[in-house]
Amino acid sequence: MAEIKRRDFLGMTLGGVTAVGAVASLVAMKKTWDPLPSVVSAGFTTTDVGNMKDGEFSTVEWRGKPVYIIKKNKGASFNPQRDFKIGEDIFTVGIQICTHLGCIPIFHPEDKEFLCPCHGGKFTLDGINIPGTPPPRPFDIPPFKLEGTKIVFGESGAEYEKMIGKA
């Protein structure tokens, strides 16, 4: 058996301590890259729409943004790019922020449209911008997944992917 000299022992010890320090540094760096638990938990909002009545308008907050949910009246038109079904009921959702300058449009149920108080922008019941008004595009649709009569915002499900053309 070869004899280990003092200098060799000190070199191996120093190398071992350096390796442990490098691994600890990498673990610490990875933890700083991960989102905070409060951010991760704020990423999902669940709401039950099972008790909504026909024509009812509701809002929830998802990631600090207002998201509207409308249960359309029986016999209303179905827009596959903006609407989805839960059973026989038709729903539409969108982030209720004007795509022009970021104001929050007000829903007018009697006119079945959204009106932006900042510059007069208008959106249909489905969240589509009305031509001739300032908004350049429809309301954004947040990613969502259906679980029975519950909508989980923040997670991409089959209905959402079908609406945006991924399915």
Coordinates of N, CA and C in Angstrom, one line a residue:
M1 N 0.8 -1.2 0.0 CA 0.0 0.0 0.0 C 0.9 1.2 0.0
A2 N 0.5 2.2 -0.8 CA 1.3 3.4 -0.9 C 1.1 4.3 0.3
E3 N 2.1 4.9 0.7 CA 2.0 5.8 1.8 C 1.5 7.2 1.3
I4 N 0.5 7.8 2.0 CA 0.0 9.1 1.7 C 0.8 10.1 2.4
K5 N 1.3 11.0 1.6 CA 2.1 12.1 2.2 C 1.2 13.2 2.7
R6 N 1.7 14.0 3.6 CA 1.0 15.1 4.2 C 0.5 16.0 3.2
R7 N 1.3 16.4 2.2 CA 1.0 17.3 1.1 C -0.1 16.8 0.3
D8 N -0.1 15.5 0.0 CA -1.2 14.8 -0.8 C -2.5 14.9 0.0
F9 N -2.5 14.6 1.3 CA -3.7 14.7 2.1 C -4.3 16.1 2.1
L10 N -3.4 17.1 2.3 CA -4.0 18.5 2.3 C -4.6 18.8 1.0
G11 N -4.0 18.4 -0.1 CA -4.5 18.6 -1.4 C -5.9 18.0 -1.7
M12 N -6.0 16.7 -1.2 CA -7.3 16.0 -1.3 C -8.4 16.7 -0.4
T13 N -8.0 17.1 0.7 CA -8.9 17.8 1.7 C -9.4 19.1 1.1
L14 N -8.5 19.9 0.6 CA -8.8 21.1 0.0 C -9.7 20.9 -1.3
G15 N -9.5 19.9 -2.1 CA -10.3 19.6 -3.2 C -11.7 19.2 -2.8
G16 N -11.8 18.4 -1.7 CA -13.1 18.0 -1.2 C -13.9 19.2 -0.7
V17 N -13.3 20.1 0.0 CA -14.0 21.2 0.6 C -14.4 22.2 -0.6
T18 N -13.6 22.3 -1.6 CA -13.9 23.1 -2.7 C -15.1 22.6 -3.5
A19 N -15.2 21.2 -3.7 CA -16.3 20.6 -4.3 C -17.6 20.8 -3.6
V20 N -17.6 20.6 -2.3 CA -18.8 20.8 -1.4 C -19.2 22.3 -1.5
G21 N -18.3 23.2 -1.5 CA -18.6 24.6 -1.6 C -19.3 25.0 -2.9
A22 N -18.7 24.4 -4.0 CA -19.3 24.6 -5.4 C -20.7 24.1 -5.5
V23 N -21.0 22.9 -4.9 CA -22.3 22.3 -5.0 C -23.3 23.2 -4.1
A24 N -22.9 23.6 -3.0 CA -23.7 24.5 -2.1 C -24.0 25.8 -2.8
S25 N -23.0 26.4 -3.6 CA -23.3 27.6 -4.3 C -24.3 27.4 -5.4
L26 N -24.2 26.3 -6.1 CA -25.1 26.0 -7.2 C -26.6 25.8 -6.7
V27 N -26.7 25.2 -5.5 CA -28.0 25.0 -4.9 C -28.6 26.4 -4.5
A28 N -27.8 27.2 -3.9 CA -28.2 28.5 -3.5 C -28.6 29.4 -4.8
M29 N -27.9 29.3 -5.9 CA -28.2 30.0 -7.1 C -29.5 29.5 -7.6
K30 N -29.8 28.2 -7.6 CA -31.0 27.7 -8.2 C -32.2 28.2 -7.3
K31 N -32.0 28.2 -6.0 CA -33.1 28.7 -5.2 C -33.5 30.2 -5.5
T32 N -32.5 31.0 -5.9 CA -32.8 32.4 -6.2 C -33.6 32.5 -7.5
W33 N -33.4 31.5 -8.4 CA -34.1 31.5 -9.7 C -35.5 31.0 -9.6
D34 N -35.8 30.2 -8.6 CA -37.2 29.7 -8.5 C -38.1 30.8 -8.1
P35 N -39.4 30.7 -8.6 CA -40.3 31.8 -8.1 C -40.7 31.6 -6.6
L36 N -41.0 32.7 -6.0 CA -41.4 32.6 -4.6 C -42.7 31.8 -4.4
P37 N -42.9 31.1 -3.3 CA -44.1 30.4 -3.1 C -45.4 31.2 -3.2
S38 N -45.3 32.5 -2.8 CA -46.4 33.4 -2.9 C -46.8 33.6 -4.4
V39 N -45.8 33.6 -5.2 CA -46.0 33.8 -6.7 C -46.6 32.6 -7.3
V40 N -46.1 31.4 -6.9 CA -46.6 30.2 -7.4 C -48.1 30.0 -7.0
S41 N -48.4 30.3 -5.8 CA -49.8 30.1 -5.3 C -50.7 31.1 -5.9
A42 N -50.2 32.3 -6.3 CA -51.1 33.3 -6.9 C -51.3 33.0 -8.4
G43 N -50.6 31.9 -8.9 CA -50.8 31.6 -10.3 C -52.0 30.9 -10.7
F44 N -52.8 30.4 -9.7 CA -54.0 29.6 -10.0 C -55.2 30.3 -9.2
T45 N -56.3 30.4 -9.9 CA -57.5 30.9 -9.3 C -58.6 29.9 -9.8
T46 N -59.4 29.4 -8.8 CA -60.4 28.4 -9.1 C -61.8 29.0 -8.7
T47 N -62.7 28.9 -9.6 CA -64.1 29.4 -9.3 C -65.1 28.4 -9.9
D48 N -66.2 28.3 -9.1 CA -67.3 27.4 -9.5 C -68.4 28.2 -10.2
V49 N -68.7 27.8 -11.4 CA -69.7 28.5 -12.2 C -71.0 27.7 -12.2
G50 N -71.1 26.6 -11.4 CA -72.3 25.7 -11.5 C -73.6 26.4 -11.1
N51 N -73.5 27.5 -10.3 CA -74.7 28.2 -9.8 C -75.0 29.5 -10.6
M52 N -74.2 29.8 -11.6 CA -74.5 31.0 -12.4 C -75.8 30.8 -13.2
K53 N -76.5 31.9 -13.3 CA -77.8 32.0 -14.1 C -77.5 32.5 -15.5
D54 N -78.4 32.2 -16.4 CA -78.2 32.6 -17.8 C -78.1 34.1 -17.8
G55 N -77.1 34.6 -18.6 CA -76.9 36.0 -18.8 C -76.1 36.7 -17.6
E56 N -75.7 35.9 -16.6 CA -75.0 36.4 -15.5 C -73.5 36.8 -15.8
F57 N -73.1 37.9 -15.2 CA -71.7 38.4 -15.4 C -71.0 38.2 -14.0
S58 N -69.8 37.7 -14.0 CA -69.0 37.6 -12.8 C -67.6 37.9 -13.1
T59 N -66.9 38.4 -12.0 CA -65.4 38.6 -12.2 C -64.7 37.9 -11.1
V60 N -63.5 37.5 -11.4 CA -62.5 37.0 -10.4 C -61.2 37.6 -10.7
E61 N -60.3 37.5 -9.7 CA -59.0 38.1 -9.9 C -58.0 36.9 -10.1
W62 N -57.2 37.1 -11.2 CA -56.2 36.1 -11.5 C -54.9 36.8 -11.8
R63 N -53.8 36.5 -10.9 CA -52.5 37.2 -11.1 C -52.7 38.7 -11.0
G64 N -53.6 39.2 -10.2 CA -53.8 40.6 -10.1 C -54.6 41.3 -11.2
K65 N -55.1 40.5 -12.1 CA -55.9 41.0 -13.2 C -57.4 40.6 -13.1
P66 N -58.3 41.5 -13.5 CA -59.7 41.1 -13.5 C -60.0 40.2 -14.7
V67 N -60.6 39.1 -14.4 CA -61.1 38.1 -15.4 C -62.6 38.0 -15.3
Y68 N -63.3 38.3 -16.4 CA -64.7 38.2 -16.4 C -65.2 36.8 -16.9
I69 N -66.3 36.4 -16.4 CA -67.0 35.1 -16.8 C -68.4 35.5 -17.1
I70 N -68.9 35.1 -18.3 CA -70.3 35.3 -18.6 C -70.9 34.0 -19.0
K71 N -72.0 33.7 -18.4 CA -72.8 32.5 -18.8 C -73.8 33.1 -19.8
K72 N -73.7 32.6 -21.1 CA -74.6 33.1 -22.1 C -76.0 32.6 -21.9
N73 N -77.0 33.4 -22.4 CA -78.4 32.9 -22.4 C -78.6 31.7 -23.3
K74 N -79.6 30.9 -23.0 CA -80.0 29.8 -23.8 C -80.2 30.3 -25.2
G75 N -79.7 29.5 -26.2 CA -79.9 29.9 -27.6 C -79.0 30.9 -28.1
A76 N -78.0 31.4 -27.3 CA -77.1 32.4 -27.8 C -76.1 31.7 -28.7
S77 N -75.5 32.5 -29.6 CA -74.6 32.0 -30.6 C -73.3 31.5 -29.9
F78 N -72.7 30.5 -30.5 CA -71.5 29.9 -29.9 C -70.3 30.2 -30.8
N79 N -69.3 30.9 -30.3 CA -68.1 31.3 -31.0 C -67.0 30.4 -30.6
P80 N -66.6 29.4 -31.4 CA -65.6 28.4 -30.9 C -64.2 29.0 -30.6
Q81 N -63.9 30.3 -31.1 CA -62.7 30.9 -30.7 C -62.7 31.6 -29.4
R82 N -63.9 31.9 -28.9 CA -64.0 32.6 -27.6 C -64.9 32.0 -26.6
D83 N -65.7 31.0 -26.9 CA -66.6 30.3 -26.0 C -66.3 28.9 -25.7
F84 N -66.8 28.4 -24.6 CA -66.7 26.9 -24.3 C -67.9 26.5 -23.6
K85 N -68.1 25.2 -23.6 CA -69.3 24.6 -23.0 C -69.0 23.8 -21.7
I86 N -69.9 23.9 -20.8 CA -69.9 23.1 -19.6 C -71.3 22.4 -19.6
G87 N -71.3 21.2 -20.0 CA -72.6 20.5 -20.2 C -73.3 21.2 -21.5
E88 N -74.5 21.7 -21.3 CA -75.2 22.4 -22.4 C -75.0 23.9 -22.3
D89 N -74.4 24.4 -21.2 CA -74.3 25.8 -21.0 C -73.0 26.4 -21.7
I90 N -73.2 27.6 -22.2 CA -72.1 28.3 -23.0 C -71.5 29.4 -22.1
F91 N -70.2 29.4 -22.0 CA -69.5 30.4 -21.2 C -68.5 31.1 -22.1
T92 N -68.2 32.4 -21.7 CA -67.1 33.1 -22.3 C -66.3 33.8 -21.2
V93 N -65.0 33.8 -21.4 CA -64.1 34.4 -20.4 C -63.1 35.3 -21.1
G94 N -62.5 36.2 -20.3 CA -61.4 37.1 -20.9 C -60.8 37.9 -19.8
I95 N -59.6 38.4 -20.0 CA -59.0 39.3 -19.1 C -59.6 40.7 -19.4
Q96 N -60.3 41.3 -18.4 CA -61.0 42.5 -18.6 C -60.1 43.8 -18.6
I97 N -59.1 43.8 -19.5 CA -58.2 44.9 -19.6 C -58.2 45.3 -21.0
C98 N -58.4 46.6 -21.3 CA -58.5 47.1 -22.7 C -57.1 46.9 -23.3
T99 N -57.2 46.4 -24.5 CA -56.0 46.2 -25.3 C -55.4 47.5 -25.9
H100 N -56.1 48.6 -25.7 CA -55.6 49.9 -26.2 C -54.6 50.5 -25.3
L101 N -55.0 50.8 -24.1 CA -54.1 51.5 -23.1 C -54.1 50.8 -21.7
G102 N -54.8 49.7 -21.6 CA -54.8 49.0 -20.3 C -55.8 49.4 -19.3
C103 N -56.8 50.2 -19.7 CA -57.9 50.6 -18.7 C -58.8 49.3 -18.5
I104 N -59.7 49.4 -17.5 CA -60.7 48.3 -17.3 C -62.0 48.7 -17.8
P105 N -62.4 48.1 -18.9 CA -63.8 48.4 -19.5 C -64.9 48.0 -18.6
I106 N -66.0 48.7 -18.7 CA -67.2 48.4 -17.9 C -68.2 47.6 -18.7
F107 N -68.7 46.5 -18.1 CA -69.7 45.7 -18.8 C -71.1 46.3 -18.7
H108 N -71.7 46.5 -19.9 CA -73.1 47.0 -19.9 C -74.0 45.9 -20.4
P109 N -74.7 45.2 -19.5 CA -75.5 44.0 -19.8 C -76.7 44.3 -20.8
E110 N -77.2 45.5 -20.7 CA -78.3 45.9 -21.5 C -77.9 46.0 -23.0
D111 N -76.7 46.4 -23.2 CA -76.1 46.6 -24.6 C -75.3 45.3 -25.0
K112 N -75.1 44.4 -24.0 CA -74.3 43.2 -24.3 C -72.9 43.6 -24.8
E113 N -72.3 44.6 -24.2 CA -70.9 45.0 -24.6 C -70.1 45.6 -23.5
F114 N -68.8 45.7 -23.7 CA -67.9 46.3 -22.7 C -67.6 47.7 -23.3
L115 N -67.6 48.7 -22.5 CA -67.2 50.1 -22.9 C -66.0 50.5 -22.0
C116 N -65.0 50.9 -22.7 CA -63.8 51.4 -22.0 C -64.0 52.9 -21.7
P117 N -63.9 53.3 -20.5 CA -64.1 54.7 -20.1 C -63.0 55.7 -20.6
C118 N -61.8 55.1 -20.9 CA -60.7 56.0 -21.2 C -60.8 56.7 -22.6
H119 N -61.0 55.9 -23.6 CA -61.1 56.4 -24.9 C -62.2 55.9 -25.8
G120 N -63.2 55.3 -25.1 CA -64.4 54.9 -25.8 C -64.3 53.6 -26.6
G121 N -63.4 52.8 -26.2 CA -63.2 51.5 -26.9 C -64.4 50.6 -26.5
K122 N -64.8 49.8 -27.5 CA -65.9 48.9 -27.3 C -65.5 47.4 -27.6
F123 N -66.1 46.5 -26.8 CA -65.9 45.1 -27.0 C -67.2 44.4 -27.0
T124 N -67.4 43.3 -27.8 CA -68.7 42.6 -27.8 C -68.7 41.7 -26.5
L125 N -69.9 41.1 -26.3 CA -70.1 40.2 -25.2 C -69.0 39.1 -25.1
D126 N -68.5 38.7 -26.3 CA -67.4 37.7 -26.4 C -66.0 38.3 -26.2
G127 N -65.9 39.6 -26.0 CA -64.6 40.2 -25.8 C -63.9 40.6 -27.1
I128 N -64.6 40.6 -28.2 CA -64.0 41.0 -29.5 C -64.1 42.5 -29.6
N129 N -63.0 43.1 -30.0 CA -63.0 44.6 -30.2 C -63.9 44.9 -31.4
I130 N -64.6 46.0 -31.2 CA -65.5 46.5 -32.3 C -64.8 47.4 -33.2
P131 N -64.8 47.1 -34.5 CA -64.0 48.0 -35.5 C -64.5 49.4 -35.4
G132 N -63.5 50.3 -35.6 CA -63.8 51.7 -35.5 C -63.6 52.3 -34.2
T133 N -63.2 51.5 -33.2 CA -62.9 52.0 -31.8 C -61.4 51.7 -31.6
P134 N -60.8 52.4 -30.6 CA -59.4 52.3 -30.4 C -58.8 50.9 -30.2
P135 N -59.4 50.0 -29.4 CA -58.7 48.8 -29.1 C -58.2 48.0 -30.4
P136 N -57.0 47.6 -30.5 CA -56.4 47.0 -31.7 C -56.8 45.5 -31.8
R137 N -57.1 44.8 -30.7 CA -57.4 43.4 -30.7 C -58.4 43.0 -29.6
P138 N -58.9 41.8 -29.6 CA -59.8 41.4 -28.6 C -59.2 41.3 -27.2
F139 N -60.0 41.1 -26.2 CA -59.5 40.8 -24.8 C -58.6 39.5 -24.9
D140 N -57.6 39.5 -24.1 CA -56.8 38.2 -24.0 C -57.6 37.2 -23.2
I141 N -57.4 35.9 -23.5 CA -58.1 34.9 -22.8 C -57.0 34.2 -21.9
P142 N -57.3 34.2 -20.6 CA -56.3 33.6 -19.7 C -56.3 32.0 -19.9
P143 N -55.2 31.4 -19.7 CA -55.2 29.9 -19.7 C -56.1 29.4 -18.7
F144 N -56.9 28.4 -19.0 CA -57.9 27.8 -18.0 C -58.1 26.3 -18.3
K145 N -58.5 25.6 -17.3 CA -58.8 24.2 -17.4 C -60.2 24.0 -16.7
L146 N -61.0 23.1 -17.2 CA -62.3 22.8 -16.6 C -62.1 21.6 -15.7
E147 N -62.7 21.6 -14.5 CA -62.8 20.5 -13.6 C -64.3 20.4 -13.1
G148 N -65.1 19.7 -13.9 CA -66.6 19.7 -13.6 C -67.2 21.0 -13.9
T149 N -67.8 21.7 -12.9 CA -68.3 23.0 -13.0 C -67.3 24.1 -12.5
K150 N -66.1 23.7 -12.3 CA -65.1 24.7 -11.8 C -64.2 25.0 -12.9
I151 N -63.8 26.3 -13.0 CA -62.8 26.8 -13.9 C -61.5 27.1 -13.1
V152 N -60.4 26.5 -13.5 CA -59.1 26.8 -12.9 C -58.3 27.7 -13.9
F153 N -58.1 28.9 -13.5 CA -57.4 29.9 -14.3 C -55.9 29.7 -14.0
G154 N -55.0 29.7 -15.0 CA -53.6 29.6 -14.8 C -53.1 28.3 -15.2
E155 N -53.9 27.4 -15.6 CA -53.5 26.0 -16.1 C -54.2 25.8 -17.5
S156 N -53.4 25.4 -18.4 CA -54.0 25.2 -19.8 C -54.6 23.8 -19.9
G157 N -55.9 23.8 -20.3 CA -56.7 22.6 -20.4 C -57.1 22.4 -21.9
A158 N -57.8 21.3 -22.2 CA -58.2 21.0 -23.5 C -59.1 22.1 -24.2
E159 N -60.1 22.6 -23.5 CA -60.9 23.6 -24.0 C -60.2 24.9 -24.4
Y160 N -59.2 25.3 -23.6 CA -58.4 26.5 -23.8 C -57.6 26.3 -25.1
E161 N -56.9 25.1 -25.1 CA -56.1 24.8 -26.3 C -56.8 24.7 -27.6
K162 N -58.1 24.2 -27.5 CA -58.9 24.2 -28.7 C -59.3 25.6 -29.2
M163 N -59.5 26.5 -28.2 CA -59.9 27.9 -28.5 C -58.7 28.6 -29.2
I164 N -57.5 28.4 -28.7 CA -56.4 29.1 -29.3 C -55.7 28.4 -30.5
G165 N -56.3 27.2 -30.8 CA -55.8 26.5 -32.0 C -54.7 25.5 -31.8
K166 N -54.4 25.1 -30.6 CA -53.4 24.1 -30.3 C -53.8 22.7 -30.3
A167 N -55.2 22.5 -30.2 CA -55.7 21.1 -30.2 C -56.1 20.6 -31.5

